[in-house]
Short mmCIF file of N, CA and C in Angstrom, two decimals:
data_model
loop_
_atom_site.label_atom_id
_atom_site.label_comp_id
_atom_site.label_asym_id
_atom_site.label_seq_id
_atom_site.Cartn_x
_atom_site.Cartn_y
_atom_site.Cartn_z
N MET A 1 -28.13 -36.36 69.33
CA MET A 1 -29.28 -35.76 68.66
C MET A 1 -29.34 -34.08 68.79
N SER A 2 -29.50 -33.42 67.75
CA SER A 2 -29.56 -31.95 68.00
C SER A 2 -30.58 -31.43 66.85
N GLN A 3 -31.03 -30.29 67.32
CA GLN A 3 -32.19 -29.62 66.63
C GLN A 3 -32.07 -28.16 66.90
N LEU A 4 -32.30 -27.33 66.06
CA LEU A 4 -32.39 -25.81 66.23
C LEU A 4 -33.89 -25.62 66.81
N VAL A 5 -33.67 -24.72 67.97
CA VAL A 5 -34.85 -24.13 68.66
C VAL A 5 -34.92 -22.72 68.35
N ALA A 6 -35.98 -22.18 67.85
CA ALA A 6 -36.20 -20.71 67.42
C ALA A 6 -36.34 -19.84 68.75
N ARG A 7 -35.32 -20.03 69.64
CA ARG A 7 -35.36 -19.25 70.72
C ARG A 7 -33.87 -18.78 71.17
N PRO A 8 -33.81 -17.65 72.00
CA PRO A 8 -32.40 -17.41 72.51
C PRO A 8 -31.74 -18.36 73.37
N LEU A 9 -30.54 -18.39 73.31
CA LEU A 9 -29.69 -19.59 74.13
C LEU A 9 -30.35 -19.34 75.62
N GLU A 10 -30.37 -18.17 76.15
CA GLU A 10 -30.54 -17.92 77.64
C GLU A 10 -32.06 -18.58 77.95
N ASP A 11 -32.97 -18.32 76.94
CA ASP A 11 -34.18 -18.79 77.33
C ASP A 11 -34.31 -20.35 77.31
N CYS A 12 -33.64 -20.94 76.47
CA CYS A 12 -33.48 -22.47 76.25
C CYS A 12 -32.88 -22.96 77.70
N TRP A 13 -31.57 -22.35 77.91
CA TRP A 13 -30.94 -22.80 79.08
C TRP A 13 -31.74 -22.76 80.29
N ARG A 14 -32.43 -21.56 80.64
CA ARG A 14 -33.24 -21.41 81.67
C ARG A 14 -34.35 -22.36 81.77
N ALA A 15 -35.07 -22.65 80.75
CA ALA A 15 -36.07 -23.71 80.62
C ALA A 15 -35.81 -24.91 80.74
N PHE A 16 -34.53 -25.43 80.28
CA PHE A 16 -34.12 -26.86 80.42
C PHE A 16 -33.73 -27.08 82.00
N THR A 17 -33.15 -25.99 82.56
CA THR A 17 -32.45 -26.16 83.98
C THR A 17 -33.61 -25.95 85.03
N GLU A 18 -34.87 -25.63 84.62
CA GLU A 18 -36.14 -25.48 85.43
C GLU A 18 -36.71 -26.72 85.81
N TYR A 19 -36.37 -27.50 86.86
CA TYR A 19 -36.70 -28.86 87.01
C TYR A 19 -38.36 -29.00 86.92
N ALA A 20 -38.94 -27.97 87.63
CA ALA A 20 -40.39 -27.82 87.80
C ALA A 20 -41.10 -27.84 86.57
N SER A 21 -40.59 -27.55 85.47
CA SER A 21 -41.44 -27.40 84.27
C SER A 21 -41.10 -28.78 83.51
N MET A 22 -40.27 -29.62 83.88
CA MET A 22 -40.00 -30.90 82.93
C MET A 22 -41.12 -31.74 82.59
N PRO A 23 -42.16 -31.81 83.68
CA PRO A 23 -43.30 -32.73 83.25
C PRO A 23 -44.17 -32.01 82.27
N GLN A 24 -43.86 -30.88 82.00
CA GLN A 24 -44.69 -30.13 80.87
C GLN A 24 -44.19 -30.59 79.57
N TRP A 25 -43.01 -31.06 79.34
CA TRP A 25 -42.27 -31.36 78.15
C TRP A 25 -41.89 -32.74 77.81
N VAL A 26 -41.36 -33.39 79.01
CA VAL A 26 -40.98 -34.70 78.85
C VAL A 26 -42.03 -35.78 78.89
N PRO A 27 -42.29 -36.46 77.86
CA PRO A 27 -43.34 -37.44 77.65
C PRO A 27 -43.24 -38.50 78.81
N GLY A 28 -44.44 -38.70 79.26
CA GLY A 28 -44.65 -39.67 80.45
C GLY A 28 -44.27 -39.29 81.83
N LEU A 29 -43.56 -38.17 81.85
CA LEU A 29 -42.92 -37.67 83.23
C LEU A 29 -44.17 -37.14 84.07
N ARG A 30 -44.37 -37.76 85.12
CA ARG A 30 -45.42 -37.11 86.07
C ARG A 30 -45.09 -36.02 87.04
N GLU A 31 -43.82 -36.36 87.56
CA GLU A 31 -43.21 -35.37 88.68
C GLU A 31 -41.86 -35.25 88.51
N ALA A 32 -41.28 -34.20 88.89
CA ALA A 32 -39.85 -33.95 89.08
C ALA A 32 -39.67 -33.19 90.37
N THR A 33 -38.99 -33.87 91.34
CA THR A 33 -38.98 -33.31 92.68
C THR A 33 -37.67 -32.77 93.09
N LEU A 34 -37.40 -31.69 93.43
CA LEU A 34 -36.12 -31.15 93.82
C LEU A 34 -35.60 -31.78 95.18
N VAL A 35 -34.50 -32.38 95.20
CA VAL A 35 -33.98 -32.99 96.39
C VAL A 35 -32.96 -32.05 96.95
N GLU A 36 -32.17 -31.41 96.12
CA GLU A 36 -31.08 -30.45 96.43
C GLU A 36 -30.56 -29.57 95.40
N PHE A 37 -30.35 -28.46 95.61
CA PHE A 37 -29.75 -27.49 94.85
C PHE A 37 -28.21 -27.56 95.00
N ASP A 38 -27.34 -27.02 94.00
CA ASP A 38 -26.01 -26.93 93.90
C ASP A 38 -25.64 -25.57 94.53
N VAL A 39 -24.41 -25.20 94.56
CA VAL A 39 -23.95 -23.99 95.30
C VAL A 39 -24.31 -22.78 94.34
N THR A 40 -24.50 -22.99 93.00
CA THR A 40 -25.01 -21.83 92.27
C THR A 40 -26.50 -21.72 92.18
N GLY A 41 -27.23 -22.46 92.83
CA GLY A 41 -28.50 -22.26 92.96
C GLY A 41 -29.43 -23.20 91.80
N LEU A 42 -28.60 -23.97 90.96
CA LEU A 42 -29.28 -24.98 90.19
C LEU A 42 -29.64 -26.10 90.75
N PRO A 43 -30.45 -27.03 90.20
CA PRO A 43 -30.82 -28.36 90.54
C PRO A 43 -29.70 -29.24 90.75
N TYR A 44 -29.18 -29.76 91.93
CA TYR A 44 -28.15 -30.77 91.99
C TYR A 44 -28.69 -32.17 91.97
N GLU A 45 -29.80 -32.35 92.69
CA GLU A 45 -30.44 -33.74 92.72
C GLU A 45 -31.87 -33.61 92.43
N VAL A 46 -32.25 -34.34 91.62
CA VAL A 46 -33.87 -34.35 91.22
C VAL A 46 -34.48 -35.74 91.06
N ARG A 47 -35.63 -35.99 91.78
CA ARG A 47 -36.17 -37.26 91.73
C ARG A 47 -37.32 -37.06 90.75
N PHE A 48 -37.40 -38.15 89.82
CA PHE A 48 -38.40 -38.37 88.70
C PHE A 48 -39.39 -39.47 89.03
N GLY A 49 -40.60 -39.20 88.64
CA GLY A 49 -41.51 -40.19 88.66
C GLY A 49 -42.21 -40.20 87.34
N TYR A 50 -42.42 -41.36 86.74
CA TYR A 50 -42.97 -41.48 85.59
C TYR A 50 -44.44 -42.29 85.60
N ALA A 51 -45.27 -41.99 84.67
CA ALA A 51 -46.60 -42.61 84.59
C ALA A 51 -46.58 -44.09 84.63
N VAL A 52 -45.53 -44.85 84.24
CA VAL A 52 -45.40 -46.24 84.11
C VAL A 52 -44.83 -46.94 85.47
N GLY A 53 -44.77 -46.04 86.53
CA GLY A 53 -44.35 -46.55 87.82
C GLY A 53 -42.82 -46.53 87.95
N LEU A 54 -42.05 -45.99 87.08
CA LEU A 54 -40.52 -45.74 87.04
C LEU A 54 -40.15 -44.74 87.86
N THR A 55 -39.28 -44.65 88.86
CA THR A 55 -38.85 -43.47 89.61
C THR A 55 -37.20 -43.87 89.79
N TYR A 56 -36.45 -42.66 89.74
CA TYR A 56 -35.11 -42.54 89.77
C TYR A 56 -34.66 -41.34 90.16
N SER A 57 -33.44 -41.08 90.73
CA SER A 57 -32.85 -39.75 91.10
C SER A 57 -31.67 -39.62 90.22
N LEU A 58 -31.48 -38.37 89.65
CA LEU A 58 -30.21 -37.89 88.88
C LEU A 58 -29.63 -36.69 89.75
N HIS A 59 -28.01 -36.76 89.56
CA HIS A 59 -27.35 -35.78 89.97
C HIS A 59 -26.95 -34.98 88.83
N TYR A 60 -26.93 -33.63 88.88
CA TYR A 60 -26.70 -32.73 87.80
C TYR A 60 -25.55 -31.88 88.03
N THR A 61 -24.66 -31.64 87.04
CA THR A 61 -23.35 -30.78 87.00
C THR A 61 -23.67 -29.84 85.68
N TYR A 62 -23.05 -28.72 85.98
CA TYR A 62 -23.23 -27.65 84.97
C TYR A 62 -21.91 -27.16 84.64
N ASP A 63 -21.83 -26.76 83.18
CA ASP A 63 -20.56 -26.02 82.82
C ASP A 63 -21.33 -24.74 82.36
N LEU A 64 -21.25 -23.60 83.15
CA LEU A 64 -22.07 -22.51 82.94
C LEU A 64 -21.56 -21.70 81.84
N ASP A 65 -20.19 -21.71 81.57
CA ASP A 65 -19.64 -21.01 80.30
C ASP A 65 -19.90 -21.53 79.15
N GLU A 66 -20.11 -22.89 79.05
CA GLU A 66 -20.25 -23.56 77.72
C GLU A 66 -21.77 -23.91 77.74
N HIS A 67 -22.51 -23.73 78.55
CA HIS A 67 -23.92 -24.09 78.43
C HIS A 67 -24.23 -25.70 78.39
N VAL A 68 -23.66 -26.36 79.30
CA VAL A 68 -23.72 -27.85 79.18
C VAL A 68 -24.14 -28.28 80.62
N VAL A 69 -25.25 -29.19 80.55
CA VAL A 69 -25.72 -29.89 81.82
C VAL A 69 -25.48 -31.33 81.56
N ARG A 70 -24.86 -31.91 82.60
CA ARG A 70 -24.71 -33.43 82.41
C ARG A 70 -25.45 -33.98 83.78
N TRP A 71 -25.64 -35.27 83.63
CA TRP A 71 -26.45 -35.94 84.67
C TRP A 71 -26.05 -37.30 84.67
N GLU A 72 -26.16 -37.84 85.98
CA GLU A 72 -25.91 -39.31 86.18
C GLU A 72 -26.74 -39.80 87.17
N PRO A 73 -26.92 -41.22 87.51
CA PRO A 73 -27.84 -41.66 88.44
C PRO A 73 -27.30 -41.36 89.77
N VAL A 74 -28.01 -41.30 90.74
CA VAL A 74 -27.48 -41.26 92.13
C VAL A 74 -27.08 -42.64 92.41
N ASP A 75 -26.11 -42.85 93.15
CA ASP A 75 -25.40 -44.20 93.32
C ASP A 75 -26.31 -45.20 93.69
N ASN A 76 -27.29 -45.12 94.39
CA ASN A 76 -28.09 -46.27 94.77
C ASN A 76 -29.22 -46.59 93.58
N ASP A 77 -29.33 -45.66 92.75
CA ASP A 77 -30.28 -45.86 91.56
C ASP A 77 -29.64 -46.73 90.28
N SER A 78 -28.36 -46.70 90.27
CA SER A 78 -27.68 -46.99 89.06
C SER A 78 -28.11 -48.54 88.77
N GLU A 79 -28.34 -49.31 89.71
CA GLU A 79 -28.71 -50.70 89.34
C GLU A 79 -30.13 -50.78 88.99
N ARG A 80 -30.91 -49.88 89.32
CA ARG A 80 -32.39 -49.91 88.85
C ARG A 80 -32.62 -49.51 87.32
N GLY A 81 -31.51 -49.23 86.77
CA GLY A 81 -31.76 -48.74 85.31
C GLY A 81 -31.68 -47.36 85.16
N GLY A 82 -30.91 -46.57 85.64
CA GLY A 82 -30.81 -45.10 85.40
C GLY A 82 -30.33 -44.78 84.13
N VAL A 83 -30.20 -43.38 84.01
CA VAL A 83 -29.61 -42.88 82.64
C VAL A 83 -28.53 -41.83 83.02
N ARG A 84 -27.58 -41.69 82.08
CA ARG A 84 -26.66 -40.49 82.21
C ARG A 84 -26.66 -39.94 80.77
N GLY A 85 -26.35 -38.70 80.85
CA GLY A 85 -25.91 -37.96 79.52
C GLY A 85 -25.86 -36.67 79.73
N PHE A 86 -26.03 -35.80 78.65
CA PHE A 86 -25.75 -34.49 78.58
C PHE A 86 -26.63 -33.63 77.60
N ALA A 87 -26.81 -32.35 78.05
CA ALA A 87 -27.49 -31.31 77.02
C ALA A 87 -26.52 -30.10 76.75
N ARG A 88 -26.38 -29.74 75.61
CA ARG A 88 -25.75 -28.62 75.28
C ARG A 88 -26.40 -27.62 74.58
N PHE A 89 -26.40 -26.24 74.88
CA PHE A 89 -27.07 -25.22 74.12
C PHE A 89 -25.93 -24.29 73.51
N GLU A 90 -26.05 -23.98 72.26
CA GLU A 90 -25.08 -23.27 71.42
C GLU A 90 -25.83 -22.27 70.72
N GLU A 91 -25.47 -20.98 70.68
CA GLU A 91 -25.97 -20.00 69.85
C GLU A 91 -25.94 -20.34 68.38
N ALA A 92 -26.92 -20.21 67.55
CA ALA A 92 -26.91 -20.51 66.07
C ALA A 92 -27.76 -19.40 65.43
N GLU A 93 -27.62 -19.36 64.14
CA GLU A 93 -28.46 -18.62 63.27
C GLU A 93 -29.98 -19.00 63.41
N GLY A 94 -30.70 -18.19 63.86
CA GLY A 94 -32.10 -18.32 63.88
C GLY A 94 -32.57 -18.89 65.20
N GLY A 95 -31.59 -19.12 66.25
CA GLY A 95 -31.95 -19.49 67.60
C GLY A 95 -30.85 -20.13 68.47
N THR A 96 -31.19 -21.34 68.92
CA THR A 96 -30.13 -22.07 69.81
C THR A 96 -30.16 -23.49 69.06
N ARG A 97 -28.89 -23.98 69.07
CA ARG A 97 -28.74 -25.55 68.77
C ARG A 97 -28.68 -26.31 69.94
N PHE A 98 -29.58 -27.09 70.04
CA PHE A 98 -29.92 -28.07 71.37
C PHE A 98 -29.36 -29.47 71.01
N THR A 99 -28.47 -29.78 71.72
CA THR A 99 -27.91 -31.21 71.47
C THR A 99 -28.13 -32.09 72.86
N TYR A 100 -28.48 -33.16 72.54
CA TYR A 100 -28.89 -33.99 73.74
C TYR A 100 -28.55 -35.31 73.56
N ALA A 101 -27.78 -36.01 74.48
CA ALA A 101 -27.26 -37.30 74.38
C ALA A 101 -27.57 -38.19 75.66
N LEU A 102 -27.81 -39.36 75.43
CA LEU A 102 -28.28 -40.20 76.66
C LEU A 102 -27.63 -41.75 76.57
N GLU A 103 -27.46 -42.11 77.70
CA GLU A 103 -26.85 -43.36 77.87
C GLU A 103 -27.61 -44.22 78.80
N HIS A 104 -28.21 -45.38 78.58
CA HIS A 104 -29.02 -46.23 79.57
C HIS A 104 -28.04 -46.98 80.28
N ASP A 105 -28.23 -47.16 81.66
CA ASP A 105 -27.65 -48.28 82.23
C ASP A 105 -28.36 -49.69 81.96
N GLN A 106 -27.66 -50.86 82.38
CA GLN A 106 -28.08 -52.02 81.70
C GLN A 106 -29.27 -52.56 82.36
N GLY A 107 -29.55 -52.04 83.56
CA GLY A 107 -30.93 -52.38 84.03
C GLY A 107 -32.25 -51.73 83.48
N ARG A 108 -31.88 -50.97 82.59
CA ARG A 108 -33.16 -50.18 81.94
C ARG A 108 -33.85 -51.14 81.13
N LYS A 109 -35.17 -51.33 81.28
CA LYS A 109 -35.98 -52.06 80.40
C LYS A 109 -36.34 -51.43 79.08
N ALA A 110 -36.86 -52.16 78.11
CA ALA A 110 -37.05 -51.65 76.79
C ALA A 110 -38.13 -50.59 76.88
N ALA A 111 -39.27 -50.77 77.68
CA ALA A 111 -40.29 -49.70 77.68
C ALA A 111 -39.64 -48.43 78.39
N GLU A 112 -38.84 -48.60 79.29
CA GLU A 112 -38.17 -47.34 79.94
C GLU A 112 -37.32 -46.66 78.96
N ARG A 113 -36.55 -47.59 78.12
CA ARG A 113 -35.67 -46.87 77.21
C ARG A 113 -36.40 -46.03 76.03
N ALA A 114 -37.64 -46.60 75.75
CA ALA A 114 -38.53 -45.91 74.78
C ALA A 114 -38.96 -44.47 75.45
N LEU A 115 -39.13 -44.34 76.73
CA LEU A 115 -39.47 -43.09 77.21
C LEU A 115 -38.27 -42.04 77.12
N ASP A 116 -37.01 -42.53 77.01
CA ASP A 116 -35.84 -41.58 76.93
C ASP A 116 -35.26 -41.61 75.49
N ASN A 117 -36.08 -41.76 74.56
CA ASN A 117 -35.47 -41.68 73.22
C ASN A 117 -35.17 -40.36 73.03
N PRO A 118 -33.69 -40.25 72.80
CA PRO A 118 -33.07 -38.76 72.45
C PRO A 118 -33.87 -37.91 71.48
N GLN A 119 -34.12 -38.57 70.35
CA GLN A 119 -34.97 -37.77 69.30
C GLN A 119 -36.21 -37.32 69.63
N THR A 120 -36.91 -38.22 70.52
CA THR A 120 -38.31 -37.85 70.87
C THR A 120 -38.21 -36.57 72.03
N LEU A 121 -37.20 -36.73 72.79
CA LEU A 121 -36.97 -35.63 73.96
C LEU A 121 -36.46 -34.37 73.42
N VAL A 122 -35.67 -34.21 72.17
CA VAL A 122 -35.33 -33.18 71.66
C VAL A 122 -36.56 -32.43 70.85
N GLU A 123 -37.25 -33.36 70.35
CA GLU A 123 -38.33 -32.67 69.56
C GLU A 123 -39.46 -32.20 70.47
N ALA A 124 -39.70 -32.88 71.65
CA ALA A 124 -40.59 -32.56 72.56
C ALA A 124 -40.12 -31.04 73.20
N PHE A 125 -38.85 -30.99 73.55
CA PHE A 125 -38.29 -29.85 74.05
C PHE A 125 -38.59 -28.61 73.19
N ALA A 126 -38.21 -28.90 71.88
CA ALA A 126 -38.24 -27.87 70.78
C ALA A 126 -39.61 -27.27 70.69
N ARG A 127 -40.50 -28.41 70.65
CA ARG A 127 -42.07 -28.07 70.41
C ARG A 127 -42.51 -27.15 71.70
N TRP A 128 -42.24 -27.64 72.78
CA TRP A 128 -42.76 -26.88 73.91
C TRP A 128 -42.05 -25.51 74.05
N MET A 129 -40.87 -25.38 73.75
CA MET A 129 -40.30 -23.99 73.57
C MET A 129 -41.09 -23.04 72.80
N HIS A 130 -41.34 -23.61 71.49
CA HIS A 130 -42.01 -22.87 70.53
C HIS A 130 -43.55 -22.45 70.89
N GLU A 131 -44.26 -23.61 71.43
CA GLU A 131 -45.66 -23.58 71.74
C GLU A 131 -45.87 -22.61 73.07
N GLU A 132 -45.18 -22.92 74.01
CA GLU A 132 -45.36 -22.32 75.34
C GLU A 132 -45.07 -20.84 75.31
N ARG A 133 -44.02 -20.24 74.37
CA ARG A 133 -43.50 -19.03 74.31
C ARG A 133 -43.74 -18.13 73.34
N ASP A 134 -44.83 -18.72 72.40
CA ASP A 134 -45.25 -17.77 71.42
C ASP A 134 -46.13 -16.71 71.92
#
């Protein structure tokens, strides 16, 4: 799923990689708690807590040159229905092309899958970038 965000690439990248702002735009997310930074100072492990009682941790890796973020469940969370995926930010006419893909682990319940609908998340991020930064 992808969408044009009418903001510069660096603004989108910075906003997406700022774990503390995620509850402001991710539907149903109550908290995002940093567990560990990576060597570049970006979040490596983040613990998430949703309003529906779902909690899990993700490990993040970054391709700084290509503006790609990848994530996967922390080993002990994969059996609880974690998610893995990526986000890519590319310069485009009129702003930034934001591409988001997600894969659910088998243990993920239908209600939890609905929270992570890629189209909903892409739209929520784009809306938040426009509303919060106008």
